[in-house]
């Protein structure tokens, strides 16, 4: 997604490709003592510097902007046109 989790600020800018994602790990007593850490589904893009390089994120942003522009001109089928083009 465009907004992903971050340890320091809770949310940060995302949109990185899958190879640049760093999964966040729940650090608890079991992880500290034995080394068994459970990764979560949440990820961050800060570690590798791949922020906003995912093409799917840009396609989604383009579709949203197109929908917003068509809605300002009161075009009735703006949702269908935006989804169809994206």
XYZ file of N, CA and C in Angstrom:
258
model
N 0.793 -1.176 0.000
C 0.000 0.000 0.000
C 0.850 1.261 0.000
N 0.193 2.344 -0.144
C 0.879 3.629 -0.170
C 1.274 4.051 1.242
N 0.476 3.685 2.232
C 0.792 3.979 3.635
C 1.072 2.655 4.331
N 2.248 2.518 4.931
C 2.646 1.282 5.614
C 3.051 1.594 7.050
N 3.269 0.556 7.828
C 3.634 0.722 9.224
C 5.090 1.122 9.416
N 5.354 1.746 10.536
C 6.715 2.149 10.883
C 6.861 2.011 12.390
N 8.033 1.675 12.849
C 8.249 1.482 14.280
C 8.246 2.822 15.015
N 8.869 3.836 14.458
C 9.007 5.105 15.160
C 7.752 5.970 15.092
N 7.114 6.036 13.932
C 6.003 6.974 13.755
C 4.655 6.301 13.532
N 4.566 5.006 13.576
C 3.361 4.187 13.381
C 2.945 4.095 11.919
N 3.038 5.149 11.132
C 2.759 5.076 9.695
C 3.813 5.867 8.936
N 4.078 5.431 7.717
C 5.040 6.119 6.857
C 4.660 5.877 5.406
N 5.309 6.564 4.501
C 5.050 6.428 3.085
C 5.608 5.104 2.593
N 4.815 4.384 1.843
C 5.227 3.070 1.349
C 5.315 3.050 -0.157
N 4.651 2.071 -0.753
C 4.648 1.944 -2.198
C 5.909 1.327 -2.752
N 6.571 0.485 -1.975
C 7.808 -0.130 -2.457
C 7.511 -1.502 -3.063
N 8.350 -1.964 -4.001
C 8.168 -3.300 -4.554
C 8.423 -4.379 -3.503
N 8.012 -5.604 -3.800
C 8.115 -6.686 -2.808
C 9.546 -6.978 -2.390
N 10.497 -6.837 -3.285
C 11.886 -7.156 -2.929
C 12.514 -6.121 -2.001
N 11.906 -4.935 -1.877
C 12.427 -3.897 -0.983
C 11.700 -3.820 0.351
N 10.754 -4.725 0.606
C 9.974 -4.678 1.839
C 10.712 -5.350 2.991
N 10.631 -4.736 4.163
C 11.199 -5.295 5.381
C 10.046 -5.564 6.339
N 9.833 -6.836 6.687
C 8.699 -7.151 7.553
C 8.999 -6.740 8.988
N 7.957 -6.291 9.668
C 8.088 -5.906 11.069
C 7.900 -7.141 11.942
N 8.650 -7.210 13.036
C 8.635 -8.377 13.919
C 8.162 -7.946 15.293
N 7.291 -8.761 15.881
C 6.839 -8.509 17.250
C 7.951 -8.939 18.205
N 8.597 -7.998 18.847
C 9.714 -8.291 19.747
C 9.168 -8.470 21.160
N 9.153 -9.706 21.636
C 8.651 -10.006 22.974
C 9.701 -10.810 23.740
N 9.326 -11.358 24.892
C 10.272 -12.107 25.727
C 10.797 -13.353 25.022
N 9.942 -14.042 24.290
C 10.358 -15.250 23.579
C 11.376 -14.914 22.489
N 11.176 -13.812 21.833
C 12.111 -13.382 20.791
C 13.452 -12.972 21.410
N 13.413 -12.335 22.561
C 14.636 -11.882 23.206
C 15.441 -13.041 23.793
N 14.764 -14.019 24.398
C 15.493 -15.081 25.083
C 15.912 -16.212 24.146
N 15.016 -16.732 23.347
C 15.323 -17.890 22.509
C 15.712 -17.488 21.090
N 15.188 -16.393 20.624
C 15.467 -15.964 19.258
C 14.381 -16.376 18.286
N 13.219 -16.807 18.809
C 12.096 -17.179 17.963
C 11.206 -15.949 17.813
N 11.330 -15.277 16.693
C 10.567 -14.057 16.455
C 9.484 -14.327 15.416
N 8.301 -13.811 15.660
C 7.174 -14.024 14.768
C 6.979 -12.779 13.910
N 7.190 -12.888 12.590
C 6.977 -11.716 11.735
C 5.485 -11.459 11.528
N 5.130 -10.204 11.355
C 3.734 -9.861 11.114
C 3.513 -9.618 9.626
N 2.265 -9.391 9.247
C 1.952 -9.073 7.858
C 2.324 -7.640 7.519
N 2.570 -6.826 8.532
C 2.914 -5.423 8.327
C 4.376 -5.318 7.888
N 4.656 -4.373 7.015
C 6.022 -4.186 6.535
C 6.338 -2.703 6.449
N 7.613 -2.404 6.293
C 8.064 -1.030 6.118
C 8.994 -0.965 4.907
N 9.132 0.199 4.345
C 9.986 0.396 3.168
C 11.219 1.228 3.496
N 11.438 1.553 4.755
C 12.513 2.469 5.127
C 13.904 1.871 4.970
N 14.075 0.590 5.221
C 15.401 -0.015 5.256
C 16.130 0.003 3.932
N 15.432 -0.208 2.822
C 16.120 -0.295 1.549
C 15.959 0.907 0.641
N 15.199 1.880 1.054
C 15.071 3.104 0.279
C 14.223 2.976 -0.969
N 13.294 2.022 -1.002
C 12.478 1.814 -2.189
C 11.122 2.473 -2.104
N 11.045 3.638 -1.487
C 9.763 4.286 -1.266
C 9.192 4.800 -2.592
N 7.928 4.498 -2.831
C 7.141 4.938 -3.988
C 7.745 4.506 -5.328
N 8.244 3.278 -5.399
C 8.766 2.755 -6.658
C 7.915 1.631 -7.219
N 6.812 1.299 -6.565
C 5.960 0.211 -7.024
C 5.014 0.716 -8.112
N 4.983 0.050 -9.265
C 4.087 0.505 -10.324
C 2.616 0.365 -9.954
N 2.262 -0.641 -9.153
C 0.861 -0.805 -8.779
C 0.383 0.329 -7.886
N 1.261 0.863 -7.065
C 0.882 2.014 -6.239
C 0.612 3.236 -7.113
N 1.436 3.446 -8.125
C 1.240 4.595 -9.005
C -0.012 4.457 -9.859
N -0.337 3.235 -10.273
C -1.570 3.016 -11.030
C -2.779 3.321 -10.155
N -2.732 2.920 -8.886
C -3.821 3.225 -7.964
C -3.971 4.713 -7.715
N -2.856 5.422 -7.577
C -2.908 6.875 -7.376
C -3.471 7.566 -8.620
N -3.058 7.118 -9.796
C -3.583 7.685 -11.039
C -5.092 7.456 -11.144
N -5.553 6.250 -10.801
C -6.980 5.963 -10.854
C -7.778 6.819 -9.889
N -7.238 7.042 -8.703
C -7.916 7.895 -7.723
C -7.989 9.342 -8.203
N -6.885 9.854 -8.748
C -6.887 11.230 -9.249
C -7.832 11.402 -10.436
N -7.865 10.422 -11.323
C -8.792 10.480 -12.450
C -10.237 10.479 -11.966
N -10.531 9.644 -10.977
C -11.875 9.603 -10.422
C -12.241 10.932 -9.771
N -11.310 11.534 -9.053
C -11.583 12.816 -8.400
C -11.823 13.922 -9.425
N -11.049 13.933 -10.498
C -11.235 14.948 -11.536
C -12.579 14.777 -12.225
N -12.930 13.532 -12.547
C -14.216 13.292 -13.200
C -15.388 13.627 -12.279
N -15.222 13.391 -10.992
C -16.293 13.740 -10.053
C -16.465 15.244 -9.915
N -15.389 16.003 -10.033
C -15.528 17.457 -9.941
C -16.278 18.024 -11.138
N -16.175 17.352 -12.286
C -16.933 17.769 -13.461
C -18.319 17.126 -13.515
N -18.706 16.426 -12.443
C -20.030 15.811 -12.276
C -20.371 14.829 -13.396
N -19.396 14.043 -13.780
C -19.629 12.977 -14.755
C -20.174 11.782 -13.984
N -21.339 11.299 -14.385
C -22.040 10.279 -13.604
C -21.307 8.944 -13.555
N -20.674 8.568 -14.589
C -20.016 7.258 -14.627
C -18.522 7.364 -14.332
N -18.137 8.262 -13.439
C -16.709 8.474 -13.162
C -16.063 7.253 -12.510
N -16.807 6.543 -11.654
C -16.250 5.339 -11.026
C -15.984 4.261 -12.073
N -16.932 4.066 -12.966
C -16.788 3.027 -13.983
C -15.657 3.377 -14.957
N -15.562 4.628 -15.345
C -14.501 5.060 -16.259
C -13.132 4.880 -15.605
N -12.998 5.268 -14.353
C -11.707 5.155 -13.642
C -11.292 3.710 -13.472
N -12.226 2.877 -13.044
C -11.901 1.461 -12.854
C -11.597 0.804 -14.195
N -12.318 1.188 -15.230
C -12.075 0.613 -16.555
C -10.721 0.983 -17.116
N -10.261 2.194 -16.898
C -8.961 2.601 -17.410
C -7.799 2.066 -16.600
N -8.029 1.877 -15.317
C -6.960 1.355 -14.458
C -6.975 -0.152 -14.547
